[in-house]
Short mmCIF file of N, CA, C and O in Angstrom, two decimals:
data_model
loop_
_atom_site.label_atom_id
_atom_site.label_comp_id
_atom_site.label_asym_id
_atom_site.label_seq_id
_atom_site.Cartn_x
_atom_site.Cartn_y
_atom_site.Cartn_z
N MET A 1 79.40 108.77 89.32
CA MET A 1 79.50 107.49 88.66
C MET A 1 79.27 107.70 87.17
O MET A 1 78.43 108.46 86.77
N CYS A 2 80.03 107.00 86.38
CA CYS A 2 79.77 106.99 84.96
C CYS A 2 80.12 105.61 84.41
O CYS A 2 80.94 104.90 84.98
N GLU A 3 79.44 105.25 83.33
CA GLU A 3 79.72 103.97 82.72
C GLU A 3 80.79 104.18 81.67
O GLU A 3 80.72 105.11 80.88
N THR A 4 81.79 103.33 81.69
CA THR A 4 82.86 103.38 80.71
C THR A 4 82.81 102.10 79.90
O THR A 4 82.05 101.19 80.20
N LYS A 5 83.64 102.02 78.87
CA LYS A 5 83.63 100.79 78.06
C LYS A 5 84.17 99.60 78.86
O LYS A 5 83.92 98.46 78.51
N HIS A 6 84.87 99.86 79.95
CA HIS A 6 85.42 98.78 80.77
C HIS A 6 84.59 98.51 82.02
O HIS A 6 84.88 97.60 82.77
N GLY A 7 83.60 99.33 82.29
CA GLY A 7 82.79 99.12 83.49
C GLY A 7 82.20 100.42 84.02
O GLY A 7 81.81 101.29 83.25
N ILE A 8 82.22 100.56 85.31
CA ILE A 8 81.62 101.69 85.99
C ILE A 8 82.69 102.40 86.79
O ILE A 8 83.48 101.77 87.49
N SER A 9 82.72 103.72 86.71
CA SER A 9 83.69 104.51 87.47
C SER A 9 82.97 105.18 88.64
O SER A 9 81.99 105.89 88.43
N LEU A 10 83.43 104.91 89.84
CA LEU A 10 82.86 105.50 91.05
C LEU A 10 83.92 106.33 91.75
O LEU A 10 85.07 105.91 91.87
N ARG A 11 83.53 107.49 92.21
CA ARG A 11 84.46 108.36 92.93
C ARG A 11 84.22 108.22 94.42
O ARG A 11 83.09 108.29 94.89
N MET A 12 85.32 108.00 95.15
CA MET A 12 85.24 107.90 96.61
C MET A 12 86.59 108.24 97.20
O MET A 12 87.57 108.40 96.48
N THR A 13 86.63 108.35 98.50
CA THR A 13 87.88 108.63 99.19
C THR A 13 88.65 107.33 99.40
O THR A 13 88.08 106.23 99.29
N LEU A 14 89.93 107.46 99.72
CA LEU A 14 90.71 106.26 100.05
C LEU A 14 90.15 105.57 101.28
O LEU A 14 90.14 104.34 101.34
N ALA A 15 89.66 106.34 102.24
CA ALA A 15 89.07 105.74 103.45
C ALA A 15 87.86 104.89 103.08
O ALA A 15 87.66 103.80 103.63
N GLN A 16 87.06 105.35 102.13
CA GLN A 16 85.91 104.56 101.69
C GLN A 16 86.37 103.32 100.94
O GLN A 16 85.79 102.24 101.10
N GLY A 17 87.42 103.46 100.14
CA GLY A 17 88.00 102.30 99.47
C GLY A 17 88.53 101.28 100.46
O GLY A 17 88.38 100.07 100.27
N ASP A 18 89.14 101.76 101.55
CA ASP A 18 89.62 100.86 102.60
C ASP A 18 88.47 100.10 103.25
O ASP A 18 88.62 98.93 103.61
N LEU A 19 87.34 100.75 103.40
CA LEU A 19 86.17 100.09 103.97
C LEU A 19 85.71 98.94 103.07
O LEU A 19 85.38 97.85 103.55
N ILE A 20 85.76 99.16 101.77
CA ILE A 20 85.43 98.09 100.83
C ILE A 20 86.43 96.94 100.97
O ILE A 20 86.04 95.77 101.01
N LEU A 21 87.71 97.28 101.09
CA LEU A 21 88.73 96.24 101.26
C LEU A 21 88.51 95.44 102.54
O LEU A 21 88.71 94.23 102.57
N GLN A 22 88.08 96.11 103.60
CA GLN A 22 87.78 95.40 104.85
C GLN A 22 86.65 94.40 104.66
O GLN A 22 86.71 93.28 105.17
N GLY A 23 85.64 94.79 103.91
CA GLY A 23 84.55 93.86 103.62
C GLY A 23 85.00 92.70 102.76
O GLY A 23 84.64 91.55 103.00
N LEU A 24 85.82 92.99 101.75
CA LEU A 24 86.33 91.93 100.88
C LEU A 24 87.21 90.96 101.64
O LEU A 24 87.25 89.77 101.32
N ALA A 25 87.93 91.46 102.64
CA ALA A 25 88.84 90.61 103.42
C ALA A 25 88.10 89.52 104.18
O ALA A 25 88.70 88.52 104.57
N GLU A 26 86.81 89.69 104.36
CA GLU A 26 86.00 88.68 105.07
C GLU A 26 85.62 87.51 104.16
O GLU A 26 85.13 86.49 104.64
N ARG A 27 85.83 87.68 102.89
CA ARG A 27 85.48 86.64 101.91
C ARG A 27 86.67 85.72 101.66
O ARG A 27 87.81 86.08 101.90
N PRO A 28 86.41 84.53 101.11
CA PRO A 28 87.52 83.65 100.74
C PRO A 28 88.46 84.34 99.75
O PRO A 28 88.00 84.98 98.80
N PHE A 29 89.74 84.22 100.00
CA PHE A 29 90.75 84.92 99.21
C PHE A 29 90.60 84.65 97.72
O PHE A 29 90.70 85.56 96.91
N LYS A 30 90.35 83.42 97.36
CA LYS A 30 90.23 83.04 95.96
C LYS A 30 89.11 83.82 95.27
O LYS A 30 89.20 84.13 94.09
N GLN A 31 88.08 84.18 96.01
CA GLN A 31 86.93 84.87 95.44
C GLN A 31 87.21 86.36 95.19
O GLN A 31 86.62 86.96 94.31
N VAL A 32 88.14 86.96 95.96
CA VAL A 32 88.29 88.41 95.93
C VAL A 32 89.69 88.93 95.60
O VAL A 32 89.87 90.13 95.47
N TYR A 33 90.68 88.06 95.45
CA TYR A 33 92.06 88.54 95.35
C TYR A 33 92.27 89.44 94.13
O TYR A 33 93.01 90.42 94.20
N GLU A 34 91.65 89.12 92.99
CA GLU A 34 91.83 89.96 91.80
C GLU A 34 91.25 91.35 92.02
O GLU A 34 91.87 92.35 91.64
N LEU A 35 90.07 91.43 92.64
CA LEU A 35 89.45 92.72 92.89
C LEU A 35 90.25 93.53 93.90
O LEU A 35 90.44 94.74 93.73
N ILE A 36 90.77 92.88 94.92
CA ILE A 36 91.60 93.59 95.91
C ILE A 36 92.83 94.18 95.22
O ILE A 36 93.18 95.34 95.42
N GLY A 37 93.49 93.39 94.38
CA GLY A 37 94.66 93.89 93.65
C GLY A 37 94.30 95.05 92.74
O GLY A 37 95.04 96.04 92.66
N LYS A 38 93.18 94.96 92.07
CA LYS A 38 92.73 96.02 91.17
C LYS A 38 92.46 97.31 91.95
O LYS A 38 92.87 98.40 91.52
N LEU A 39 91.80 97.21 93.10
CA LEU A 39 91.51 98.40 93.92
C LEU A 39 92.80 99.03 94.43
O LEU A 39 92.95 100.25 94.42
N HIS A 40 93.75 98.20 94.88
CA HIS A 40 95.04 98.73 95.34
C HIS A 40 95.77 99.46 94.21
O HIS A 40 96.33 100.54 94.42
N GLN A 41 95.75 98.88 93.03
CA GLN A 41 96.43 99.48 91.89
C GLN A 41 95.80 100.83 91.53
O GLN A 41 96.50 101.80 91.26
N GLN A 42 94.48 100.91 91.54
CA GLN A 42 93.80 102.15 91.19
C GLN A 42 94.01 103.23 92.24
O GLN A 42 94.00 104.42 91.92
N ALA A 43 94.20 102.84 93.49
CA ALA A 43 94.38 103.81 94.57
C ALA A 43 95.81 104.31 94.69
O ALA A 43 96.05 105.37 95.27
N ALA A 44 96.75 103.56 94.13
CA ALA A 44 98.16 103.92 94.25
C ALA A 44 98.42 105.30 93.67
O ALA A 44 98.14 105.58 92.52
N GLY A 45 98.93 106.18 94.51
CA GLY A 45 99.30 107.52 94.08
C GLY A 45 98.14 108.47 93.85
O GLY A 45 98.33 109.59 93.39
N ALA A 46 96.94 108.04 94.15
CA ALA A 46 95.76 108.89 93.92
C ALA A 46 95.57 109.89 95.06
O ALA A 46 96.10 109.71 96.15
N ASP A 47 94.82 110.93 94.78
CA ASP A 47 94.42 111.90 95.80
C ASP A 47 93.54 111.17 96.81
O ASP A 47 92.52 110.59 96.42
N PRO A 48 93.89 111.16 98.10
CA PRO A 48 93.13 110.39 99.08
C PRO A 48 91.67 110.84 99.21
O PRO A 48 90.84 110.10 99.70
N GLU A 49 91.35 112.03 98.74
CA GLU A 49 89.98 112.53 98.87
C GLU A 49 89.15 112.32 97.61
O GLU A 49 87.96 112.57 97.63
N GLN A 50 89.77 111.86 96.52
CA GLN A 50 89.01 111.71 95.28
C GLN A 50 89.67 110.67 94.38
O GLN A 50 90.51 110.98 93.56
N VAL A 51 89.28 109.43 94.57
CA VAL A 51 89.82 108.33 93.77
C VAL A 51 88.71 107.83 92.85
O VAL A 51 87.58 107.65 93.28
N ALA A 52 89.04 107.64 91.59
CA ALA A 52 88.08 107.05 90.65
C ALA A 52 88.38 105.56 90.55
O ALA A 52 89.40 105.15 90.03
N PHE A 53 87.50 104.77 91.14
CA PHE A 53 87.63 103.32 91.06
C PHE A 53 86.77 102.83 89.91
O PHE A 53 85.58 103.12 89.84
N GLU A 54 87.38 102.09 89.00
CA GLU A 54 86.64 101.53 87.87
C GLU A 54 86.37 100.06 88.15
O GLU A 54 87.30 99.28 88.39
N LEU A 55 85.09 99.71 88.12
CA LEU A 55 84.67 98.34 88.43
C LEU A 55 83.79 97.81 87.31
O LEU A 55 83.06 98.58 86.68
N THR A 56 83.82 96.51 87.11
CA THR A 56 82.86 95.89 86.22
C THR A 56 81.53 95.78 86.97
O THR A 56 81.47 95.99 88.19
N HIS A 57 80.47 95.45 86.26
CA HIS A 57 79.17 95.29 86.91
C HIS A 57 79.23 94.17 87.96
O HIS A 57 78.67 94.31 89.05
N ALA A 58 79.92 93.08 87.64
CA ALA A 58 80.03 91.96 88.58
C ALA A 58 80.82 92.38 89.83
O ALA A 58 80.47 92.00 90.95
N GLU A 59 81.88 93.16 89.64
CA GLU A 59 82.66 93.64 90.79
C GLU A 59 81.83 94.58 91.65
O GLU A 59 81.91 94.52 92.88
N LEU A 60 81.03 95.45 91.02
CA LEU A 60 80.17 96.34 91.80
C LEU A 60 79.17 95.55 92.61
O LEU A 60 78.93 95.85 93.78
N ARG A 61 78.60 94.51 92.02
CA ARG A 61 77.66 93.65 92.77
C ARG A 61 78.35 93.04 93.98
O ARG A 61 77.79 93.00 95.07
N LEU A 62 79.58 92.56 93.80
CA LEU A 62 80.33 91.97 94.90
C LEU A 62 80.62 93.00 95.99
O LEU A 62 80.46 92.72 97.18
N VAL A 63 81.01 94.20 95.58
CA VAL A 63 81.29 95.28 96.55
C VAL A 63 80.03 95.59 97.36
O VAL A 63 80.07 95.68 98.59
N LEU A 64 78.90 95.73 96.69
CA LEU A 64 77.65 96.03 97.40
C LEU A 64 77.25 94.88 98.32
O LEU A 64 76.74 95.10 99.43
N GLU A 65 77.52 93.67 97.89
CA GLU A 65 77.22 92.50 98.71
C GLU A 65 78.06 92.50 100.00
O GLU A 65 77.52 92.29 101.08
N VAL A 66 79.36 92.75 99.87
CA VAL A 66 80.20 92.71 101.07
C VAL A 66 79.92 93.90 101.98
O VAL A 66 79.99 93.78 103.21
N LEU A 67 79.57 95.05 101.40
CA LEU A 67 79.21 96.20 102.25
C LEU A 67 77.95 95.90 103.03
O LEU A 67 77.79 96.34 104.17
N GLY A 68 77.04 95.15 102.43
CA GLY A 68 75.81 94.76 103.12
C GLY A 68 76.04 93.85 104.30
O GLY A 68 75.18 93.72 105.18
N GLU A 69 77.20 93.22 104.36
CA GLU A 69 77.53 92.33 105.47
C GLU A 69 78.23 93.04 106.62
O GLU A 69 78.40 92.47 107.69
N LEU A 70 78.66 94.29 106.38
CA LEU A 70 79.32 95.07 107.43
C LEU A 70 78.27 95.82 108.25
O LEU A 70 77.17 96.07 107.76
N PRO A 71 78.62 96.22 109.47
CA PRO A 71 77.67 97.00 110.28
C PRO A 71 77.25 98.28 109.57
O PRO A 71 78.09 99.00 109.01
N PHE A 72 75.96 98.57 109.59
CA PHE A 72 75.41 99.71 108.86
C PHE A 72 76.08 101.02 109.26
O PHE A 72 76.33 101.87 108.40
N ASN A 73 76.35 101.19 110.54
CA ASN A 73 76.94 102.46 110.98
C ASN A 73 78.33 102.68 110.38
O ASN A 73 78.78 103.81 110.30
N ARG A 74 78.99 101.65 109.91
CA ARG A 74 80.30 101.79 109.28
C ARG A 74 80.20 102.11 107.79
O ARG A 74 81.10 102.73 107.22
N VAL A 75 79.13 101.68 107.15
CA VAL A 75 79.03 101.82 105.69
C VAL A 75 77.98 102.82 105.23
O VAL A 75 77.85 103.08 104.03
N GLN A 76 77.26 103.41 106.15
CA GLN A 76 76.15 104.31 105.83
C GLN A 76 76.55 105.42 104.86
O GLN A 76 75.90 105.64 103.84
N ARG A 77 77.61 106.14 105.16
CA ARG A 77 78.02 107.27 104.30
C ARG A 77 78.46 106.80 102.92
O ARG A 77 78.15 107.42 101.91
N LEU A 78 79.21 105.70 102.88
CA LEU A 78 79.66 105.18 101.60
C LEU A 78 78.47 104.74 100.75
O LEU A 78 78.40 105.05 99.56
N LEU A 79 77.53 104.02 101.34
CA LEU A 79 76.36 103.58 100.59
C LEU A 79 75.54 104.77 100.09
O LEU A 79 75.05 104.76 98.96
N HIS A 80 75.43 105.80 100.90
CA HIS A 80 74.71 107.01 100.48
C HIS A 80 75.42 107.65 99.28
O HIS A 80 74.78 108.05 98.30
N SER A 81 76.74 107.73 99.33
CA SER A 81 77.51 108.30 98.23
C SER A 81 77.37 107.47 96.96
O SER A 81 77.15 108.02 95.87
N LEU A 82 77.46 106.15 97.08
CA LEU A 82 77.32 105.29 95.92
C LEU A 82 75.92 105.41 95.32
O LEU A 82 75.76 105.49 94.10
N HIS A 83 74.92 105.46 96.19
CA HIS A 83 73.54 105.60 95.72
C HIS A 83 73.36 106.91 94.95
O HIS A 83 72.75 106.93 93.88
N ALA A 84 73.91 107.99 95.48
CA ALA A 84 73.79 109.29 94.82
C ALA A 84 74.48 109.26 93.45
O ALA A 84 73.94 109.81 92.47
N GLN A 85 75.63 108.63 93.35
CA GLN A 85 76.34 108.55 92.07
C GLN A 85 75.56 107.71 91.05
O GLN A 85 75.46 108.06 89.88
N ILE A 86 74.99 106.61 91.52
CA ILE A 86 74.20 105.75 90.64
C ILE A 86 72.95 106.48 90.15
O ILE A 86 72.61 106.44 88.97
N GLU A 87 72.28 107.18 91.05
CA GLU A 87 71.08 107.94 90.66
C GLU A 87 71.41 109.05 89.67
O GLU A 87 70.68 109.27 88.71
N ALA A 88 72.51 109.75 89.89
CA ALA A 88 72.93 110.81 88.96
C ALA A 88 73.22 110.22 87.58
O ALA A 88 72.83 110.79 86.56
N TRP A 89 73.87 109.07 87.54
CA TRP A 89 74.18 108.42 86.28
C TRP A 89 72.88 108.00 85.58
O TRP A 89 72.71 108.21 84.38
N ARG A 90 71.94 107.43 86.33
CA ARG A 90 70.65 107.03 85.74
C ARG A 90 69.90 108.22 85.18
O ARG A 90 69.32 108.15 84.10
N ASN A 91 69.89 109.33 85.91
CA ASN A 91 69.20 110.52 85.44
C ASN A 91 69.83 111.06 84.15
O ASN A 91 69.11 111.46 83.24
N ARG A 92 71.17 111.06 84.09
CA ARG A 92 71.84 111.52 82.87
C ARG A 92 71.51 110.60 81.69
O ARG A 92 71.26 111.05 80.58
N ALA A 93 71.50 109.29 81.95
CA ALA A 93 71.19 108.33 80.89
C ALA A 93 69.76 108.51 80.40
O ALA A 93 69.48 108.47 79.19
N LEU A 94 68.82 108.75 81.31
CA LEU A 94 67.43 108.97 80.94
C LEU A 94 67.28 110.26 80.14
O LEU A 94 66.57 110.28 79.13
N GLU A 95 67.96 111.32 80.57
CA GLU A 95 67.91 112.59 79.84
C GLU A 95 68.46 112.42 78.42
O GLU A 95 67.92 112.98 77.47
N MET A 96 69.52 111.65 78.29
CA MET A 96 70.10 111.42 76.96
C MET A 96 69.12 110.64 76.07
O MET A 96 68.98 110.95 74.89
N GLU A 97 68.44 109.66 76.65
CA GLU A 97 67.46 108.88 75.89
C GLU A 97 66.32 109.79 75.43
O GLU A 97 65.88 109.70 74.28
N LEU A 98 65.84 110.64 76.32
CA LEU A 98 64.72 111.52 75.99
C LEU A 98 65.12 112.54 74.94
O LEU A 98 64.32 112.91 74.08
N SER A 99 66.35 113.02 74.99
CA SER A 99 66.80 114.03 74.02
C SER A 99 67.01 113.42 72.64
O SER A 99 66.99 114.12 71.64
N GLU A 100 67.23 112.10 72.57
CA GLU A 100 67.40 111.43 71.29
C GLU A 100 66.08 111.21 70.58
O GLU A 100 66.04 111.03 69.37
N ASP A 101 64.99 111.20 71.34
CA ASP A 101 63.66 110.95 70.75
C ASP A 101 63.08 112.14 70.08
O ASP A 101 63.31 113.08 69.74
#
């Protein structure tokens, strides 16, 4: 995971992206249609094993919210991967802050 000027970039497989889409599909269409379109566009033509999905902070919150509504055994690996990426990003940010002091 890394923070970009447009949001947050998370790396995952297409299968993991599909799992997010399944969670979003449970929500009212009006609430999620833009994010679904954005995820489809970012996945188009990408390597199925390594897709960089760029999300805003609000979109990431929504993704985590919908994943929390799915059965844990279906989302466990994806949540672990997202957590690891977020922690790595936080550690890099902290190291950069400390090196600036």
